[in-house]
Coordinates of C-alpha atoms in Angstrom, one line a residue:
X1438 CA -37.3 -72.4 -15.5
X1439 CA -34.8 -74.1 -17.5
X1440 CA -34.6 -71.8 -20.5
X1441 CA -34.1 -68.4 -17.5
X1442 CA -31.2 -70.9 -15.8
X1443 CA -29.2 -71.0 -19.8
X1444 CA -30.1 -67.8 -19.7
X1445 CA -28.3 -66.8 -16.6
X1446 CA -25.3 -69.3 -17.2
X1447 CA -24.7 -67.5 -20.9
X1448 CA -24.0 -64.2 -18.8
X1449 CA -22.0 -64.8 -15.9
X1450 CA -19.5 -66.6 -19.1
X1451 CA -19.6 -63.5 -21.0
X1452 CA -18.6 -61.6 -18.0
X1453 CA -14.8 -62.0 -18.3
X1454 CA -14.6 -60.9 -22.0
X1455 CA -16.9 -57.6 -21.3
X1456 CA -14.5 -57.1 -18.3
X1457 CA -11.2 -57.8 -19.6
X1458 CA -11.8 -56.4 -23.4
X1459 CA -11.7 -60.2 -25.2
X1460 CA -9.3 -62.2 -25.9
X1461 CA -5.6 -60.9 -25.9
X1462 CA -4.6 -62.4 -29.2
X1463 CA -7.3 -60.8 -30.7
X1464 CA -6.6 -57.2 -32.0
X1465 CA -9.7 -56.4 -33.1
X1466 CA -12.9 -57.8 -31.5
X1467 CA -15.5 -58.9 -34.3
X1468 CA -18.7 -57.5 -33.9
X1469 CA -22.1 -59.3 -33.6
X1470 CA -24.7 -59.4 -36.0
X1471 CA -26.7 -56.4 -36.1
X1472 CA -29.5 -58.8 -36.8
X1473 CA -29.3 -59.7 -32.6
X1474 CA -32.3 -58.7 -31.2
X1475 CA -31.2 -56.2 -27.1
X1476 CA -27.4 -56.7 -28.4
X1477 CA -25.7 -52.6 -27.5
X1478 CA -22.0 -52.4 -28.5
X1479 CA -19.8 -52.2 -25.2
X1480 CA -18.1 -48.4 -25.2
X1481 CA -15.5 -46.6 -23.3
X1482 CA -18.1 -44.0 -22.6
X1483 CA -21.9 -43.6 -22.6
X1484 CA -23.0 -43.4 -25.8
X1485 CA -24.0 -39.4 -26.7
X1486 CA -27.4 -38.8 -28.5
X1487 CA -27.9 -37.0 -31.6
X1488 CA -28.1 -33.8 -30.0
X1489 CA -25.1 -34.1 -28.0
X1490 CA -22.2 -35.5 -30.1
X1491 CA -20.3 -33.1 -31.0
X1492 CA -19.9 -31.5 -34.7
X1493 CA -17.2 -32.6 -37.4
X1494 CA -14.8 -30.2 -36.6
X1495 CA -16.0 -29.0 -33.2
X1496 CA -13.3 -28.4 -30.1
X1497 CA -14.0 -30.1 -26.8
X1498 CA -14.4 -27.4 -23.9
X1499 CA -13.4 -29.7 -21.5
X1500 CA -12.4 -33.2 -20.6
X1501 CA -15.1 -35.5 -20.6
X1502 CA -14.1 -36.6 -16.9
X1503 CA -15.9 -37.7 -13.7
X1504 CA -19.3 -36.6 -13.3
X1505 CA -19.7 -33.8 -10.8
X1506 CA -21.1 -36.0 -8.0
X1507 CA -17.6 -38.3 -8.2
X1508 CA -14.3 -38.1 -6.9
X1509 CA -11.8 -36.1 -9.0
X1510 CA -14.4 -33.9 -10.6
X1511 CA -13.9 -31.0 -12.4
X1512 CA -15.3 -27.8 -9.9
X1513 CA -16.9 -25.0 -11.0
X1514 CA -16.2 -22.8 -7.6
X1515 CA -14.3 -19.5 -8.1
X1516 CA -11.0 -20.6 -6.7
X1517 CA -9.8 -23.4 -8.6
X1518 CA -6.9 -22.0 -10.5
X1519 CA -7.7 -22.9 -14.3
X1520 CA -5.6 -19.5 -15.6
X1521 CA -2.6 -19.2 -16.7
X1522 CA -2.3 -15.7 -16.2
X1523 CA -3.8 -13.0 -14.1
X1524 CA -4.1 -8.9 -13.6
X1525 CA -5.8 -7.5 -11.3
X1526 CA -6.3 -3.2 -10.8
X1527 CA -7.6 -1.8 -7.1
X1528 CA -8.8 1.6 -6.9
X1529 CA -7.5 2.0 -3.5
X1530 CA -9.3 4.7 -0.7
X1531 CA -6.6 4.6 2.3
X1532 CA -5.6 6.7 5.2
X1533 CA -2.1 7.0 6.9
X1534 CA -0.9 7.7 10.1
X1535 CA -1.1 11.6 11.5
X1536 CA 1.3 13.6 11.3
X1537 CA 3.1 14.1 14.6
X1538 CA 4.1 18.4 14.9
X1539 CA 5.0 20.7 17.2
X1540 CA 3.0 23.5 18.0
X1541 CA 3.9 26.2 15.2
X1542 CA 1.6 28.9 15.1
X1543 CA -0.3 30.9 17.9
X1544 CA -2.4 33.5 18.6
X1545 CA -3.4 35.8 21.9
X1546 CA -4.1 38.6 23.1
X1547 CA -2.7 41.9 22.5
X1548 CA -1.6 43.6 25.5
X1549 CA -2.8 41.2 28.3
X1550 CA 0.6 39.7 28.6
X1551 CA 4.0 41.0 27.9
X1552 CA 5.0 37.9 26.2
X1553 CA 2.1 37.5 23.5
X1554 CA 1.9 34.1 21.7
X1555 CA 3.8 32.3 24.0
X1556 CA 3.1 28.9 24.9
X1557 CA 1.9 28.6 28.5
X1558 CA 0.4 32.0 28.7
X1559 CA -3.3 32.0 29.7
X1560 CA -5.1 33.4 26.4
X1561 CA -2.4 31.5 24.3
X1562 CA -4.3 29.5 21.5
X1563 CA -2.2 27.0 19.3
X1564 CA -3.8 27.3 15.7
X1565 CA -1.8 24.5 13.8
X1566 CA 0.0 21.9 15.3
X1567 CA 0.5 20.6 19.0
X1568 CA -0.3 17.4 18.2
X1569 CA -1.6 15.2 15.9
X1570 CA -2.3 16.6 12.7
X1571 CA -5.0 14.5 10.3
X1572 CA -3.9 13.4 7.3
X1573 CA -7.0 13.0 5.0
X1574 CA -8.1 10.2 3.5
X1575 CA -6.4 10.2 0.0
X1576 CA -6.6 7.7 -3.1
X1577 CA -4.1 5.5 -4.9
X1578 CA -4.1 2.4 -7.4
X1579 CA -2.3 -1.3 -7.2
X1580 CA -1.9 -3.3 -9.9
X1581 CA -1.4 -7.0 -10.1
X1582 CA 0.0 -9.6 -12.1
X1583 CA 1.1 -13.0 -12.6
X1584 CA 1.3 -16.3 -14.4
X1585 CA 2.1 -20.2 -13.2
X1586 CA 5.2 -22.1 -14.2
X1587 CA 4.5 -25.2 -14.3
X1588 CA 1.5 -27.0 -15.6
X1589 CA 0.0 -27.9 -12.3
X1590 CA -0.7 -24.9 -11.5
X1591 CA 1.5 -25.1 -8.2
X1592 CA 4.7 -22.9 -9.1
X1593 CA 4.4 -19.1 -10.2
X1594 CA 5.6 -15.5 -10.1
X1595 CA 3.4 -12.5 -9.3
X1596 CA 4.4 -8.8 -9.2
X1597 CA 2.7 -5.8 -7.3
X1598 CA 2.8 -2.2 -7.6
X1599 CA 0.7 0.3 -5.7
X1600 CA 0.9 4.0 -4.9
X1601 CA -1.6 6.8 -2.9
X1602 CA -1.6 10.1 -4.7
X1603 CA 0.7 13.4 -2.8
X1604 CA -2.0 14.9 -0.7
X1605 CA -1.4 17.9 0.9
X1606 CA -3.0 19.2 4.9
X1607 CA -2.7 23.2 4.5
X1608 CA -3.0 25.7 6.8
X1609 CA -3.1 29.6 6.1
X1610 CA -3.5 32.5 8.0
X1611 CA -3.4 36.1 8.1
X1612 CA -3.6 39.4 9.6
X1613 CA -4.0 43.1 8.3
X1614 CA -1.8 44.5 11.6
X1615 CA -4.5 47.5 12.1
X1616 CA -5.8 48.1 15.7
X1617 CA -8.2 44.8 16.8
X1618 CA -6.6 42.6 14.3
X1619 CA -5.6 39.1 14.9
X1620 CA -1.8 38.6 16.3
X1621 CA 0.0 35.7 14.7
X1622 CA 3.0 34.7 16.5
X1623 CA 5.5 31.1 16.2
X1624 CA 6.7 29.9 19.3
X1625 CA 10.1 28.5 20.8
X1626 CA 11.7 27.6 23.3
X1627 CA 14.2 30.2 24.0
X1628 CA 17.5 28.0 24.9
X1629 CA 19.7 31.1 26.6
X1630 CA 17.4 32.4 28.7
X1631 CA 15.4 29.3 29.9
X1632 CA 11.8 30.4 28.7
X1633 CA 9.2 30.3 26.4
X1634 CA 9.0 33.2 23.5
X1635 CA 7.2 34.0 20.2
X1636 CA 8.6 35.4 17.0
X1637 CA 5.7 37.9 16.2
X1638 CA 4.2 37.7 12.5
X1639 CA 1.5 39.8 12.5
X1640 CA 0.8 42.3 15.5
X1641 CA -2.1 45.1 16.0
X1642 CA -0.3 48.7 15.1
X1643 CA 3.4 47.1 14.4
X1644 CA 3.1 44.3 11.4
X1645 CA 1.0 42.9 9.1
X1646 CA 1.3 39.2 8.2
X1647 CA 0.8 35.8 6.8
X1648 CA 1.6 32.5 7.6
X1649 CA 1.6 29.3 5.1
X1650 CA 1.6 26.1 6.2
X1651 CA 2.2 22.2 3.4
X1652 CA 2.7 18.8 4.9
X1653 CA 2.7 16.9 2.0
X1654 CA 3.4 12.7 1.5
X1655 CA 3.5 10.3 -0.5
X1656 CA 3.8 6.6 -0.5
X1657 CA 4.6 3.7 -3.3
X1658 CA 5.7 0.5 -2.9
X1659 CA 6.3 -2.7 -4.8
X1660 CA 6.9 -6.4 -4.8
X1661 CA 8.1 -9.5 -6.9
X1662 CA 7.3 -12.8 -5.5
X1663 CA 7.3 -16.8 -5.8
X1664 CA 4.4 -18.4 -5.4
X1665 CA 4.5 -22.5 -4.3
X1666 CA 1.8 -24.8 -3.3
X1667 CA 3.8 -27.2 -1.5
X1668 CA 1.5 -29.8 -0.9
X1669 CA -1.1 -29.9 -3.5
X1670 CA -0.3 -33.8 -5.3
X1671 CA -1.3 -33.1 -8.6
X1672 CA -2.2 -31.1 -11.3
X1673 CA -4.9 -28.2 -12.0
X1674 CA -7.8 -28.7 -14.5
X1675 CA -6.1 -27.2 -17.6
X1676 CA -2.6 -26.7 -18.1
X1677 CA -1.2 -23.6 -19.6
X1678 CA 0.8 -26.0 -22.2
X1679 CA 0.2 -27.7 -25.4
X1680 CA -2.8 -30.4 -24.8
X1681 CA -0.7 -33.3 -24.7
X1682 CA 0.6 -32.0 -21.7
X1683 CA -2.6 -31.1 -19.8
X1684 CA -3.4 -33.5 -16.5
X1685 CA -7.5 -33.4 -16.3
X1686 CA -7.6 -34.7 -12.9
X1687 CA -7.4 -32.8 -9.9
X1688 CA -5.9 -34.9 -6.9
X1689 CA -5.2 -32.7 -4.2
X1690 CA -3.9 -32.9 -1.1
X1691 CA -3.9 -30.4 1.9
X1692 CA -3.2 -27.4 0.4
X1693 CA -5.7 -27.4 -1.8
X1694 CA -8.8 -28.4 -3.1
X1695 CA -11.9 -27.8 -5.1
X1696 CA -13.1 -25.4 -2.7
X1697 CA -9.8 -24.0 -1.5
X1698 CA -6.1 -23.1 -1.9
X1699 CA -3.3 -22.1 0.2
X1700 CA 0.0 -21.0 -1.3
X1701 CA 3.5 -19.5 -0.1
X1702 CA 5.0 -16.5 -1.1
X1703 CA 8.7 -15.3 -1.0
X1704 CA 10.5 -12.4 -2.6
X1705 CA 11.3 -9.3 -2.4
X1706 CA 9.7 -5.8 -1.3
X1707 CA 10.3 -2.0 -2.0
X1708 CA 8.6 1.0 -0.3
X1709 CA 8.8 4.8 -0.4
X1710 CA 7.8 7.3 1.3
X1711 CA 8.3 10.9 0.5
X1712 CA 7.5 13.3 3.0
X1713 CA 7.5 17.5 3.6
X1714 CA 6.4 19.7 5.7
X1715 CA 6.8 23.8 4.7
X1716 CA 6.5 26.7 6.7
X1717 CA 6.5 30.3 5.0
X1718 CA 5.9 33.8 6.5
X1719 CA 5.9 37.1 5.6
X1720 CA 5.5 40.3 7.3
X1721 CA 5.3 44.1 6.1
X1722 CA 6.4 46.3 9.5
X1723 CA 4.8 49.8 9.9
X1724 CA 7.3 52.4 8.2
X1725 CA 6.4 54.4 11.4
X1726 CA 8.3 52.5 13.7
X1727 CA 12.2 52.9 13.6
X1728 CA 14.6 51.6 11.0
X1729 CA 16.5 48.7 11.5
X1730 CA 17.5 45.9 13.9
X1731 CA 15.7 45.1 16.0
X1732 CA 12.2 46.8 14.8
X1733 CA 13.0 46.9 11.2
X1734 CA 10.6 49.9 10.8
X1735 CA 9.0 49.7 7.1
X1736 CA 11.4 46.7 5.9
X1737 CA 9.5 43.4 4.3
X1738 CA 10.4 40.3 5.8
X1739 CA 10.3 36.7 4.2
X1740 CA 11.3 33.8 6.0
X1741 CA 11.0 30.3 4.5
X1742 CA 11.9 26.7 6.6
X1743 CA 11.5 23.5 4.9
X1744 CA 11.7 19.3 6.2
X1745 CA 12.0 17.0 3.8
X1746 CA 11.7 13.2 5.0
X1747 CA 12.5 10.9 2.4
X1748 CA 12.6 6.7 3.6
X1749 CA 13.8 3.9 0.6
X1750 CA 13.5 -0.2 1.9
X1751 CA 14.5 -3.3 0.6
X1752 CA 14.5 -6.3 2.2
X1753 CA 13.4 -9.9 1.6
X1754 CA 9.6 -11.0 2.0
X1755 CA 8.3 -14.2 3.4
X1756 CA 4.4 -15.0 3.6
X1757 CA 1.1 -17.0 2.8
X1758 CA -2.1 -16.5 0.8
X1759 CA -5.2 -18.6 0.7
X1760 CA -8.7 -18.2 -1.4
X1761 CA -11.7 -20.3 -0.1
X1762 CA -14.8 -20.3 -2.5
X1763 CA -18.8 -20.8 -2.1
X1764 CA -20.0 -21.0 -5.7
X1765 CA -19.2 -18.0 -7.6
X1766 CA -18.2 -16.1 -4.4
X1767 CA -15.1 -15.9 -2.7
X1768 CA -12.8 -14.7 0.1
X1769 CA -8.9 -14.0 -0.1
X1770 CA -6.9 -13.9 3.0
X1771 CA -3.1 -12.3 2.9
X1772 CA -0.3 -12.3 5.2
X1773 CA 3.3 -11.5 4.8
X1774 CA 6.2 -9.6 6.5
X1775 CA 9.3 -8.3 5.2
X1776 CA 12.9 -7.5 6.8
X1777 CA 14.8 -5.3 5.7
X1778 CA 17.0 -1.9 5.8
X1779 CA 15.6 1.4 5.7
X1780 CA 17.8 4.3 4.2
X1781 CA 16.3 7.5 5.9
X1782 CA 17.0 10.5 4.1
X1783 CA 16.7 14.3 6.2
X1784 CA 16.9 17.7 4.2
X1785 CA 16.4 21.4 6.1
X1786 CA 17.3 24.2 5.0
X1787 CA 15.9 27.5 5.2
X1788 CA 16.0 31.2 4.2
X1789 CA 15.2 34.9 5.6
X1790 CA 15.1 37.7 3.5
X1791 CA 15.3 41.1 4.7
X1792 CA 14.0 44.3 1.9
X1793 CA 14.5 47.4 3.7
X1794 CA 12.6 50.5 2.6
X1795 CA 15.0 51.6 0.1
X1796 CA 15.2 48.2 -1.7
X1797 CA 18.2 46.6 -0.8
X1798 CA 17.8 43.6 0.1
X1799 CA 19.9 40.8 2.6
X1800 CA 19.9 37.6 2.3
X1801 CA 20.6 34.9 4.8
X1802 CA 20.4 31.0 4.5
X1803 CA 19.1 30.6 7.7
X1804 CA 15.0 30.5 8.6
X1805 CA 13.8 30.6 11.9
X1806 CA 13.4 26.6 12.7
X1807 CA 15.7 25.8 9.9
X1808 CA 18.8 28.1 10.6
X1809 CA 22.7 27.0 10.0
X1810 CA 22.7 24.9 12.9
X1811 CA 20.9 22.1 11.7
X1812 CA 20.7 22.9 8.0
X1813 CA 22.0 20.4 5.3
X1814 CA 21.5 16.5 4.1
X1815 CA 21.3 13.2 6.4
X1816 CA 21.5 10.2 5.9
X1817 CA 21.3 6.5 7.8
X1818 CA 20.2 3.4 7.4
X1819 CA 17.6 1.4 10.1
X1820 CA 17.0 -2.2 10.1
X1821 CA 12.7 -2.2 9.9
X1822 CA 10.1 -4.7 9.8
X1823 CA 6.9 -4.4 7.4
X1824 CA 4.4 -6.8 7.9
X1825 CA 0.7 -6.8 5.7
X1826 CA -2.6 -8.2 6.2
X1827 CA -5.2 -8.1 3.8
X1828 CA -9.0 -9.7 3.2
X1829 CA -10.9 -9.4 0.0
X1830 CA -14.6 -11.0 -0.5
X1831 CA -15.5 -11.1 -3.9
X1832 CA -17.4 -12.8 -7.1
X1833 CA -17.1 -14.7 -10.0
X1834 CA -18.5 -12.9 -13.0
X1835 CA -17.7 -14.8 -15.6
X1836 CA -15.0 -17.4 -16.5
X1837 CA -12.1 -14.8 -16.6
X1838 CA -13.7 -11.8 -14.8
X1839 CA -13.8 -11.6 -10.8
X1840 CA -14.7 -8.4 -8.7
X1841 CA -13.8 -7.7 -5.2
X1842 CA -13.5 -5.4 -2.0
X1843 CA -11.4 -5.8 0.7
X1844 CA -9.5 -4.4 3.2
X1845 CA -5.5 -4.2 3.9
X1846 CA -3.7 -3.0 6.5
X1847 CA 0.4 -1.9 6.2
X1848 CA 2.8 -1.3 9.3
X1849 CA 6.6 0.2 8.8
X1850 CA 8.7 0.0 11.8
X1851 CA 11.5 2.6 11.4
X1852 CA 10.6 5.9 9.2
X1853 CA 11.6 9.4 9.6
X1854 CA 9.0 12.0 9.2
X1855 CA 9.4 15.6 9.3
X1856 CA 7.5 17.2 12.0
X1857 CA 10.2 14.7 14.5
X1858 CA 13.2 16.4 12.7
X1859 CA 12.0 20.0 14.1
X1860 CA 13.5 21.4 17.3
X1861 CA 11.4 24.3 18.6
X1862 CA 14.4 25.3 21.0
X1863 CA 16.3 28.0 19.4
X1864 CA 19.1 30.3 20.1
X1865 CA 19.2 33.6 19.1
X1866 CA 22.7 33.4 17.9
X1867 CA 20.6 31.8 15.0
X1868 CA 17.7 33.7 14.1
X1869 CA 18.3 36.3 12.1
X1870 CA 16.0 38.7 12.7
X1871 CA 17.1 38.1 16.8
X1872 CA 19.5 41.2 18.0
X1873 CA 22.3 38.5 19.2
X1874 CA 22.2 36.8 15.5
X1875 CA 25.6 35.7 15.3
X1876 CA 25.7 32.5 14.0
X1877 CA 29.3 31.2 15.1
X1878 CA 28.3 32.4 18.6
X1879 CA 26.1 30.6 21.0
X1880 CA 24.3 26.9 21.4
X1881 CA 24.0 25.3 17.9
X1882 CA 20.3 24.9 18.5
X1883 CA 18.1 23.9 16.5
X1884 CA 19.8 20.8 16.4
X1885 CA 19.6 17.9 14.2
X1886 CA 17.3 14.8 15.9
X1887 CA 17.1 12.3 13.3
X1888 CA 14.5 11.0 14.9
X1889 CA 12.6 8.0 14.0
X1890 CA 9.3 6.5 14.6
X1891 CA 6.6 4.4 13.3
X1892 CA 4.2 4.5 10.4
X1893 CA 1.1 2.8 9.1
X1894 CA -1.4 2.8 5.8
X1895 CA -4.8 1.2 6.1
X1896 CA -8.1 1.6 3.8
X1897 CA -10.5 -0.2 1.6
X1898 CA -9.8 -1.4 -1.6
X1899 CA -12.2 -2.2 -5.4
X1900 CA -10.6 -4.6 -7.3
X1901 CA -11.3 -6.0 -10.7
X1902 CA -9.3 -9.1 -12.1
X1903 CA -9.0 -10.9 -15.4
X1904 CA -7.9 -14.3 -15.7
X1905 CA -6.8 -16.1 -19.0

């Protein structure tokens, strides 16, 4: 009993000096003899084993911090943000919004009506347009990249490009003119006489024809942006500077974590959108039928129209992004909105071109929905709103290699596309194929509208990102 009490008293006294690192006079403490039977030198760190101490020479992968279990640890989820620098590519598979046109072409019956072709009549059929016309699903790409400022990890820049390829919704017909044949007629609005009528193309016994229909588009945008974690209180796992600069604890506060991260974005946004839509007909009248205006017996007739819908913004961008993280997978939400001007830019023009049987030829810059009246180049500029929302789930590969698919949805308030900027009521003051062609003469219809409306993209996305 007495020799466990010494025994006891000897280590409660040696308590201070393993506590407080010896004396303070004393620069280096002196050792005790090896010979000391249970006497382990005191260490800043567990003691490694043979196995684990590193070589001569050898480079630490990481801070020998916390243990995983304690606060402060180092995490091994997918969204802390180790890298210094990031790119990212998305094969993208979106879809826009349809194309809104008048109805264009027609067909009917021969002979049951004295007005074939003609919207309203009974056996009138609309063959392209009328509505809503589909715009396929097309493809594109986006690429992504960007790097932190500072060594916490809470300051950087990232820029974005993406594009969807020109697709192209086609529609052709055609008709050989012989007795039973289709008839292939383009409707109006006749604006002096108050009624419905049809410019014939094709027509059993009188003309032969085709019809070619392109609405093409195309869309691109980019982005450059800040990116600030406001309220994260300290710095990342590895700094992107020298080592003496690296911070190896992570302290975080609400806007991150080991698990999580929320950031703001600001900057600023550019989109494009290129639109057309083409309409080309041509039509070879039986010789047998009399000679000139209005029959045009045995002439050729080529008449081209053509909307081009071109829309450019810039504006400032404000928004947030956040990445939460179960092991090695993860899920990004986006959201951001831009404001901005959009310059809308309108080009029509059109062409008819009349080869009579002996070859000469007349030329008019006027179509049939593109004629003098509303041909030429407009422009204006519409404040417009573009907000984006995106979701990604995805997984950690390796240390710099994530994969991920996802989903984003785009909205653009003010566009102009082409199928608004037609007017389908027409004077024939304007048509040059029309007996009262005169194109000083008359309502200056078709008009120019300048019409706006709205537009959206939306589709899946594959990404692939590398992180160093």
């Amino acid at each position: 009993m007495r020799n466990q009490m010494f025994t006891t008293v000897l280590a409660l006294a040696a308590i201070p000096t393993l506590a407080l690192g010896g004396d303070e006079s004393s620069t280096t403490p002196t050792p005790p003899p090896t010979s000391r039977p249970g006497y382990t030198e005191a260490l800043p760190y567990p003691a490694a084993s043979a196995e684990s101490a590193p070589r001569p020479g050898a480079v630490l992968d990481s801070w020998p911090g916390p243990a995983p279990s304690e606060p402060g640890a180092k995490s091994d989820s997918a969204c802390c943000r180790p890298s210094c620098f990031w790119v990212q590519g998305d094969y993208l598979l979106w879809w826009i919004k349809d194309s809104q046109l008048p109805a264009l072409i027609t067909t009917g019956t021969p002979g049951a009506t004295a007005l074939p072709g003609v919207l309203g009549q009974r056996d009138t059929r609309v063959l392209f347009g009328g509505g809503d016309v589909e715009n396929e699903v097309r493809s594109g790409g986006r690429v992504t990249g960007g790097f932190w400022l500072d060594d916490c990890h809470t300051t950087g820049l990232e820029a974005s490009y993406f594009f969807l390829g020109s697709r192209s919704v086609r529609f052709d017909d055609a008709s050989n003119g012989a007795l039973g044949s289709a008839l292939i007629a383009r409707p109006f609005f006749d604006v002096i006489s108050g009624i419905q009528n049809a410019q014939l193309v094709a027509f059993p016994g009188i003309a032969s024809g085709e019809i070619h229909v392109n609405s093409s588009s195309r869309l691109q945008g980019a982005e450059v942006n800040m990116l600030c974690i406001p309220c994260c209180a300290a710095c990342a796992d590895q700094a992107c500077g020298s080592g003496d600069m690296a911070k190896h604890n992570t302290q975080c506060n609400t806007c991150c974590g080991c698990n999580y991260w929320v950031s703001l974005l600001g900057g600023f946004r550019y989109m494009q959108l290129d639109e057309g839509l083409g309409i080309f007909e041509s039509s070879q009248v039986n010789p047998a039928l009399p000679a000139g205006s209005p029959v045009f017996g045995g002439s050729t007739i080529t008449t081209a129209d053509q909307f081009d819908a071109r829309n450019y913004f810039y504006g400032g961008q404000i928004g947030s992004k956040a990445e939460f993280c179960r092991g090695p997978v993860f899920v990004d939400v986006l959201g951001k909105v831009a404001l901005g001007v959009t310059h809308e830019v309108v080009d029509i023009h059109g062409t008819t071109v009349i080869t009579s049987p002996a070859g000469t030829t007349v030329v008019t810059p006027a179509g049939f929905l593109a004629s003098e009246s509303n041909s030429g180049h407009f422009t204006r500029d519409e404040f417009a709103v573009i907000p984006e929302v995106g979701v990604n789930v995805g997984y950690q590969i390796n240390k710099n290699l994530r994969a991920s698919i996802g989903y984003t949805f785009l909205y653009w308030s003010s566009v102009v596309r082409p199928g608004d900027q037609v007017d389908v009521g027409l004077s024939g003051t304007q048509i040059p194929t029309d007996t009262r062609f005169n194109p000083t003469a008359g309502p200056a219809r078709p008009a120019v509208l300048l019409r706006d409306t709205d537009f959206y993209a939306q589709g899946i996305n594959f990404g692939l990102e590398f992180r160093y």
